[in-house]
Coordinates of C-alpha atoms in Angstrom, one line a residue:
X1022 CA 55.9 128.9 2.3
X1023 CA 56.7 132.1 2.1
X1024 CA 60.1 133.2 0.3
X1025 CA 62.1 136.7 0.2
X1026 CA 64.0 136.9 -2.7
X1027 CA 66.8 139.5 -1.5
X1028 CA 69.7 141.5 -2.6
X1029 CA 71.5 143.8 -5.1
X1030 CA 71.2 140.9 -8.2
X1031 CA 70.3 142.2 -11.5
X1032 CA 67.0 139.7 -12.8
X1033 CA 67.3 141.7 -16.5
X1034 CA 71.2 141.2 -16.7
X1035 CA 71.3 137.2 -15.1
X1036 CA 67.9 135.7 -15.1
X1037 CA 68.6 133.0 -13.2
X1038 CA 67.3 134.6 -10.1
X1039 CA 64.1 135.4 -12.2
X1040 CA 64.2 131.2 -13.0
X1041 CA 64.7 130.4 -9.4
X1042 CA 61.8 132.7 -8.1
X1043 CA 59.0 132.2 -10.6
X1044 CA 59.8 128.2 -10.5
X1045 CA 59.2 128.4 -6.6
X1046 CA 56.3 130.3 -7.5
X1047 CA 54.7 127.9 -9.6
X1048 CA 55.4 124.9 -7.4
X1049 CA 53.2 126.9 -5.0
X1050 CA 55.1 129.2 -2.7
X1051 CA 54.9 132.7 -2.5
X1052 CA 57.8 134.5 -3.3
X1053 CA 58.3 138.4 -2.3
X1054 CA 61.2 141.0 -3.9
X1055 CA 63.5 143.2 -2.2
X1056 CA 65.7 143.9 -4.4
X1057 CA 67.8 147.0 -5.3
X1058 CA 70.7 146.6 -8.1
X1059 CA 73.4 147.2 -8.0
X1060 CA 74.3 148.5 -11.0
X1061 CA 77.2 147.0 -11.9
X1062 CA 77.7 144.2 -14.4
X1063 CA 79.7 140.4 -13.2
X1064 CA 82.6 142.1 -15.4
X1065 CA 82.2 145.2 -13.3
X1066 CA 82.4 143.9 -10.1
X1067 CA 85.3 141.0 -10.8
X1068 CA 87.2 144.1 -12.2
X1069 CA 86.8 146.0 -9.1
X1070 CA 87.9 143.4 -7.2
X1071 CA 91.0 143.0 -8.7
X1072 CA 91.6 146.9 -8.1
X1073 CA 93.6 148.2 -5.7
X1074 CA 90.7 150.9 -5.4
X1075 CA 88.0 148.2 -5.8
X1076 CA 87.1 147.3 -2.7
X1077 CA 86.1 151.2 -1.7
X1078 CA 84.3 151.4 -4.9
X1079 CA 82.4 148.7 -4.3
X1080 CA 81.7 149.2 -0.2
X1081 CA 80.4 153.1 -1.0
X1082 CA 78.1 150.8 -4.0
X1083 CA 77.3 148.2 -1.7
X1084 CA 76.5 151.0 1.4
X1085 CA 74.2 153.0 -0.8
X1086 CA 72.5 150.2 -2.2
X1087 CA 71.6 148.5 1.3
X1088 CA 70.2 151.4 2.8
X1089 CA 67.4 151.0 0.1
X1090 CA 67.1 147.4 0.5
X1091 CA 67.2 147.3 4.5
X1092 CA 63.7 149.7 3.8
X1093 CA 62.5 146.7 1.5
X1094 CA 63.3 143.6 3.8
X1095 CA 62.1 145.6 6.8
X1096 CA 58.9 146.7 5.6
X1097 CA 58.3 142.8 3.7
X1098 CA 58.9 141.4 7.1
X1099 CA 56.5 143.3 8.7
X1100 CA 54.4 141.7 6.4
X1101 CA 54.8 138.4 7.2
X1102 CA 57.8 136.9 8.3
X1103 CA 59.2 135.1 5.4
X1104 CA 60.1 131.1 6.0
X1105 CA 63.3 131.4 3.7
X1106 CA 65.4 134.3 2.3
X1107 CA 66.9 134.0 -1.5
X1108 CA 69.8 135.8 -1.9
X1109 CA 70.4 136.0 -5.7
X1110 CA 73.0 135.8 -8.1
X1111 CA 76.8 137.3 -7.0
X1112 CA 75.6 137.5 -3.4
X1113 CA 78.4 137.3 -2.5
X1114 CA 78.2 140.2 0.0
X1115 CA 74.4 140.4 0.2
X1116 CA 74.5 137.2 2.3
X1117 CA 76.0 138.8 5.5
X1118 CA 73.2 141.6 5.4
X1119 CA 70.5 138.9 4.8
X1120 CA 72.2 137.3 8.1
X1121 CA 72.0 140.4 10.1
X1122 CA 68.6 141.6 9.4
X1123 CA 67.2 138.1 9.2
X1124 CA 69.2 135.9 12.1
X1125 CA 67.2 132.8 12.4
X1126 CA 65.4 132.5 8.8
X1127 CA 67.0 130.0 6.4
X1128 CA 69.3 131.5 3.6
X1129 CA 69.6 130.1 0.2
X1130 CA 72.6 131.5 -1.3
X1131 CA 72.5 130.9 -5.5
X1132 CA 75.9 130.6 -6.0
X1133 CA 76.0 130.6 -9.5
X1134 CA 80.0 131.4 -9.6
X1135 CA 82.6 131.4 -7.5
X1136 CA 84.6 135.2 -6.7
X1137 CA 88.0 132.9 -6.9
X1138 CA 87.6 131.1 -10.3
X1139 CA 85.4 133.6 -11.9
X1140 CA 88.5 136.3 -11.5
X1141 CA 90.9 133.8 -12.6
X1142 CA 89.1 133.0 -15.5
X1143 CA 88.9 136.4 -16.4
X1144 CA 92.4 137.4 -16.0
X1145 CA 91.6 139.7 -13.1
X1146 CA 92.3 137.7 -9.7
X1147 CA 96.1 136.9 -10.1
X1148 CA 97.4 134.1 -7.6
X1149 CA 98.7 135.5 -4.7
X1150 CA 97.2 137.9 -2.0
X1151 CA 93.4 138.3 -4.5
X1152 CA 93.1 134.7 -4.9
X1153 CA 93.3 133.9 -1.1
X1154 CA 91.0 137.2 -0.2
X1155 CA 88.5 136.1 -3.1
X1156 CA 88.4 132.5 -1.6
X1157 CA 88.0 133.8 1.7
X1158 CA 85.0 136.2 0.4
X1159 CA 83.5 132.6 -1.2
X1160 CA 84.2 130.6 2.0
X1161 CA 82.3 133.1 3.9
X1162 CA 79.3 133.5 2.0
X1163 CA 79.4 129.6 2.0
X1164 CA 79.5 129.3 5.5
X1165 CA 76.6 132.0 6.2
X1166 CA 74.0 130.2 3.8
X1167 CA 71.9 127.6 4.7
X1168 CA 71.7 126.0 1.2
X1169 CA 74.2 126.6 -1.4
X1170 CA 72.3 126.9 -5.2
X1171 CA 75.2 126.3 -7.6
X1172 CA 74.3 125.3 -11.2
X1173 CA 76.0 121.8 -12.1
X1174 CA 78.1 119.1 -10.2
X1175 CA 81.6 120.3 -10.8
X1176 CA 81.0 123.5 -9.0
X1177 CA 79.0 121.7 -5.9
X1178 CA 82.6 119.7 -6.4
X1179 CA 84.0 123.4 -5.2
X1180 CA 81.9 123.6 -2.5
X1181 CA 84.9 122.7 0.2
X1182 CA 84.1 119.1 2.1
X1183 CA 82.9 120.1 4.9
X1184 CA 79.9 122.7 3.5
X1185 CA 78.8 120.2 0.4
X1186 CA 76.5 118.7 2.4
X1187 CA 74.5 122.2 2.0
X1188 CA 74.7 122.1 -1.5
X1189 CA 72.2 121.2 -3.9
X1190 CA 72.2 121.1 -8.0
X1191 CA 70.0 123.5 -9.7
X1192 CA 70.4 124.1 -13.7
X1193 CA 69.9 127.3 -14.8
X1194 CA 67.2 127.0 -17.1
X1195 CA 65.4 129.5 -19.2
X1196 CA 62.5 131.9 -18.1
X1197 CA 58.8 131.4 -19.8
X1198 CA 60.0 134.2 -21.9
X1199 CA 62.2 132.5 -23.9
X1200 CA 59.7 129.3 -24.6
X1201 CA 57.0 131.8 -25.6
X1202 CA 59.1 133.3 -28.2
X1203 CA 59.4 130.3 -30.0
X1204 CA 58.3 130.3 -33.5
X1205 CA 56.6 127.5 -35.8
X1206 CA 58.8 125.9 -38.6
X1207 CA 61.8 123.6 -39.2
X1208 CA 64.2 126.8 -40.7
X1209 CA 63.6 124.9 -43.8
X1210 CA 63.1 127.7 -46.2
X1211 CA 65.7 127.4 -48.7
X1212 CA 67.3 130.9 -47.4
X1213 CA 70.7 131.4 -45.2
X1214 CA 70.9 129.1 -42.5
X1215 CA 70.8 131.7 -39.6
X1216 CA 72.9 131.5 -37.1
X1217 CA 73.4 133.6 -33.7
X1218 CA 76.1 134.3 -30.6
X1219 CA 75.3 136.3 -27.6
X1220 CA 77.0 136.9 -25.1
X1221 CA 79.8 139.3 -23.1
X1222 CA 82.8 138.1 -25.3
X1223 CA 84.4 136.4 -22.4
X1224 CA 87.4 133.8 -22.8
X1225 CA 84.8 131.4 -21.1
X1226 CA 82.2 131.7 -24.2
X1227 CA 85.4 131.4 -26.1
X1228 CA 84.1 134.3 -28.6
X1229 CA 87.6 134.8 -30.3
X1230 CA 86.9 130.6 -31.5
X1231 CA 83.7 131.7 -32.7
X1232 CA 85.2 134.6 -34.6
X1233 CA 87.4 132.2 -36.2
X1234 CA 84.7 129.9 -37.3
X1235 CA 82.8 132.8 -39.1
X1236 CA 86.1 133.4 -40.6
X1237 CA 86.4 129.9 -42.3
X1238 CA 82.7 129.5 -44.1
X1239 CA 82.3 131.6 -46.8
X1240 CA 79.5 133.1 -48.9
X1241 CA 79.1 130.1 -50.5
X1242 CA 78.1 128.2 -47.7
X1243 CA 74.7 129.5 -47.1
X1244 CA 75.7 131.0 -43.4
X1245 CA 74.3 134.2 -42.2
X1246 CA 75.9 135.1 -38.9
X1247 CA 74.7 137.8 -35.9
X1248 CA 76.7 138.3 -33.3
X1249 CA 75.1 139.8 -30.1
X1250 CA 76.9 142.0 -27.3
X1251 CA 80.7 143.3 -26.6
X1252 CA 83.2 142.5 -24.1
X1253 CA 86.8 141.6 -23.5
X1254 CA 87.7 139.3 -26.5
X1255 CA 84.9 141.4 -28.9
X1256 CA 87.8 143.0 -30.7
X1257 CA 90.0 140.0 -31.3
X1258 CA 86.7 137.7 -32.2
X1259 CA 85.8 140.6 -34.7
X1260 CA 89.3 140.5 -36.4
X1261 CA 89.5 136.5 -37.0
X1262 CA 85.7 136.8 -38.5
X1263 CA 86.8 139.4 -40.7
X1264 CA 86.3 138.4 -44.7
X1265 CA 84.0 135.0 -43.7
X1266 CA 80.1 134.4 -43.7
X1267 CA 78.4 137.5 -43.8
X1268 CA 78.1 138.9 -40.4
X1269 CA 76.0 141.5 -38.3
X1270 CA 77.3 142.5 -35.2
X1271 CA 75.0 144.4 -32.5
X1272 CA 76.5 145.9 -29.5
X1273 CA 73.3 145.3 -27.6
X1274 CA 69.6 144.3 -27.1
X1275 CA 67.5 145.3 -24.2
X1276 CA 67.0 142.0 -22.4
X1277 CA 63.3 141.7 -22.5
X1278 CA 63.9 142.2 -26.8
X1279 CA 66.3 139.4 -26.5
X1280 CA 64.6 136.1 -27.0
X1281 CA 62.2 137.5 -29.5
X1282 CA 65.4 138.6 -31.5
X1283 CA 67.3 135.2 -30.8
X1284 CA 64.1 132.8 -32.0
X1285 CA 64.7 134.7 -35.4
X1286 CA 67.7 132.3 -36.1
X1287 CA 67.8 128.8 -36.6
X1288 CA 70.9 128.1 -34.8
X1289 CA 72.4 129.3 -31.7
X1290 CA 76.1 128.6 -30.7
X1291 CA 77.0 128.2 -26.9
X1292 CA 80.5 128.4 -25.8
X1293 CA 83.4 127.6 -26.8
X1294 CA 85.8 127.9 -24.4
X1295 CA 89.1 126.2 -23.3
X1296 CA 89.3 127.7 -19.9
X1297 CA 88.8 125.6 -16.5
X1298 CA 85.7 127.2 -15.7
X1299 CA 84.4 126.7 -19.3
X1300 CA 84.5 123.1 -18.9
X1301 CA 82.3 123.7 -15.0
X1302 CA 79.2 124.9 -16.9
X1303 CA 76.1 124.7 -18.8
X1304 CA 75.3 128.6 -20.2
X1305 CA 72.6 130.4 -20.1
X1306 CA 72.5 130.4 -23.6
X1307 CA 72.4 127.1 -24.5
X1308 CA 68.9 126.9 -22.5
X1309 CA 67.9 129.8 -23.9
X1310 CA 68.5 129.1 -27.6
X1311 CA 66.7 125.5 -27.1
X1312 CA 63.9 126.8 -25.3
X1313 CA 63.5 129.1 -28.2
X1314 CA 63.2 126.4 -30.7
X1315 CA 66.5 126.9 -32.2
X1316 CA 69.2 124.0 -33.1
X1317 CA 72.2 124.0 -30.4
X1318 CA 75.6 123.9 -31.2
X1319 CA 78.2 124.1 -28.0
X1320 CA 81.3 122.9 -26.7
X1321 CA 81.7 118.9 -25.7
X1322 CA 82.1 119.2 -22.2
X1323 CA 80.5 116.7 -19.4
X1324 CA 78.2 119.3 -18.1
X1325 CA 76.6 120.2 -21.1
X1326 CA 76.3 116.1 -22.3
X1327 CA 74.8 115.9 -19.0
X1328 CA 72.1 118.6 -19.7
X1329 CA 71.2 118.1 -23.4
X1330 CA 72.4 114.4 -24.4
X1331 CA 72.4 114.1 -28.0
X1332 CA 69.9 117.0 -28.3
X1333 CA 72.2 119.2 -29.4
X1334 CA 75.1 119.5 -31.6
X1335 CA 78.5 119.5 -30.3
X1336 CA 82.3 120.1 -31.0
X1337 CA 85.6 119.8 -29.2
X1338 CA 86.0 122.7 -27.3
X1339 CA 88.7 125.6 -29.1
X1340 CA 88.2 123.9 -32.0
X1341 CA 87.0 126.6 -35.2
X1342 CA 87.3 124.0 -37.7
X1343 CA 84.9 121.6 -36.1
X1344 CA 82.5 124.6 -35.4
X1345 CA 82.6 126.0 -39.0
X1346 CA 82.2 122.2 -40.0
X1347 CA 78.8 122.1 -37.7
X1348 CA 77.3 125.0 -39.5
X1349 CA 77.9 124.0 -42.6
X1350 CA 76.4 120.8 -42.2
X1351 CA 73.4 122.1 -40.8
X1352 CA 73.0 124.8 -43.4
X1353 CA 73.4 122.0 -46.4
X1354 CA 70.6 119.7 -44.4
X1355 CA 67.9 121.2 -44.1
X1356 CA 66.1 118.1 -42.7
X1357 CA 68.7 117.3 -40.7
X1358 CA 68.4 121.2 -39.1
X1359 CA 64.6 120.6 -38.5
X1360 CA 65.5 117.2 -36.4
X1361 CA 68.2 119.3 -34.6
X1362 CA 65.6 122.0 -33.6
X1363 CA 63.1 119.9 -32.4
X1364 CA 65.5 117.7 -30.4
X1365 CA 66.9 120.8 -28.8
X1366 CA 62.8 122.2 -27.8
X1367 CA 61.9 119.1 -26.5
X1368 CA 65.2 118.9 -24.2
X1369 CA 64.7 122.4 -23.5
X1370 CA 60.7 121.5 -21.6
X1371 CA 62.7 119.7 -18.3
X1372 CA 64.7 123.3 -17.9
X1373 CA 61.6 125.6 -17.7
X1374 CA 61.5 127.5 -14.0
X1375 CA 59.2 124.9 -12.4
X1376 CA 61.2 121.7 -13.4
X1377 CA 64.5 123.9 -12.8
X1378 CA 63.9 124.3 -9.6
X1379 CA 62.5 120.8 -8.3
X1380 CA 65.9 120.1 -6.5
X1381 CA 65.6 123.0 -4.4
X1382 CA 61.9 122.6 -3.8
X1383 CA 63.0 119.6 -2.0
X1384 CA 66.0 120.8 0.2
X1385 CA 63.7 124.0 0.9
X1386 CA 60.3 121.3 2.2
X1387 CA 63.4 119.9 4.6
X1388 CA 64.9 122.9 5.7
X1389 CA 62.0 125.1 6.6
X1390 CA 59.7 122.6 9.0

């Protein structure tokens, strides 16, 4: 078949897109781009939303960016009409000018969050007037696609009753980036146990916990720490670190740097988080970090025991003490570390793009006849 994936997503800021297209790809489709970002980050846009200037902002954004990517879609379809259009991540908006410009062509809309919760979760949505026009904005979109790619079975339980049928579960895997940067060894060198967080310092990733954990281990524990990226909480997570395991913070790595940078550590820490939506998901990062051959540790929440099992390590959720307790476990057992690493791989080899994306491969084969 062949697929359009459209809209204003952002592949090197949310790969899943990237995940969703080359997966299709390798189960044998062929799968065109017209895409123009937007240029504005998931924090960006939830922020807007919640302003009472937001919704001009992001119109004059959204107006400038379509002109560019009505050229794209126009001049793929003359082409070759696609069979199926994929709107990517937060497309939210782009779904209604896939509609237009492609009437009858089946729309898979990845609806990887929800405008409602999302704002909500970050403090930005308030519950009056913003919740209801963010839930209409979701219902829409909903209603316009033809399949609904969310990322785990408590957000197809979102979907509303009578749309779930359109639905189908797709995890968000890691892109054959992230499995080639893998590197050989069990982290058994007798150095630091080395230990990374990245992320956008979200309540969801529950950063400021993570900060707290750093804070309790000490030199003595043998716990090197690098945290990766800045955000909301980056301040507060910074001050509850402060005199703990030796830490390096970096304000940023260029995306395509990223999983080289990440498989240089021998643990990576998922989330953390408390917050409604914290317990609906299974991070990027936690794929990521497994693909790359590190040990996992994340919050024990049923998405993510769905996902991984026993292949990686995990604490109560908002709990420092347990976290700080993880790392020093792994960092006194080394053997231990090396079982935990190659549990986590081995997991990681069901979530690369073309097992990812087997689900939708299905729904697609009986949409498009």
């Amino acid at each position: 078949m062949r697929i359009l994936a459209f809209g204003t997503y952002q592949a090197a800021d949310h790969p899943r897109v990237r995940v969703l297209a080359d997966g299709l790809r390798a189960r044998g489709h062929v799968v065109a781009e017209a895409n123009v970002p937007l240029g504005l980050s998931t924090r960006d846009r939830v922020a807007m939303l919640g302003a009472r200037s937001g919704a001009a902002q992001m119109a004059l954004r959204l107006a400038r960016s379509w002109t560019r990517l009505t050229g794209l879609a126009l001049r793929a379809r003359a082409a070759g009409r696609p069979d199926a259009l994929l709107v990517g991540y937060m497309g939210h908006f782009d779904v209604w000018l896939a509609r237009l410009l492609f009437p009858r062509t089946p729309i898979l809309l990845d609806h990887l969050i929800f405008a409602a919760t999302t704002a909500q979760d970050r403090g930005v949505g308030g519950t009056g007037l913003k919740q209801r026009l963010l839930r209409a904005l979701d219902g829409a979109a909903l209603r316009i696609a033809d399949v609904v790619v969310v990322d785990t079975e408590e957000h197809r339980d979102l979907v509303p009753d009578r749309l779930r049928g359109k639905a189908v579960v797709v995890p968000v895997g890691a892109t054959e980036a992230w499995y080639d940067a893998a590197r050989d060894g069990d982290g058994a060198d007798g150095g630091p146990l080395r230990v990374v967080f990245f992320g956008l310092f979200t309540p969801l990733q529950g950063a400021v916990t993570i900060g707290e954990a750093v804070g309790l281990l000490t030199a003595d524990d043998g716990v090197e720490v690098t945290m990766i990226g800045s955000g909301q909480d980056l301040d507060a997570a910074r001050a509850a670190a402060e005199g703990g395991a030796p830490t390096t913070w970096v304000p940023w790595v260029e995306s395509a740097d990223l999983p080289g940078v990440v498989a240089g550590h021998d643990v990576g820490i998922g989330i953390t988080g408390t917050t409604p939506k914290a317990l609906k998901v299974v991070p990027n990062k936690v794929y990521q970090c497994a693909a790359a051959g590190l040990a996992v540790v994340t919050s024990d929440t049923a998405p993510q025991r769905r996902a991984f099992g026993d292949a990686v390590v995990t604490v109560p959720a908002g709990d420092a003490a347990a976290l700080a307790d993880a790392l020093r476990t792994l960092a006194a057992d080394r053997a231990l570390l090396g079982r935990r690493r190659a549990a986590a791989a081995a997991a990681a080899q069901r979530f690369r793009p073309a097992g990812a994306v087997e689900p939708l491969d299905e729904r697609l084969r009986a949409v498009v006849r």
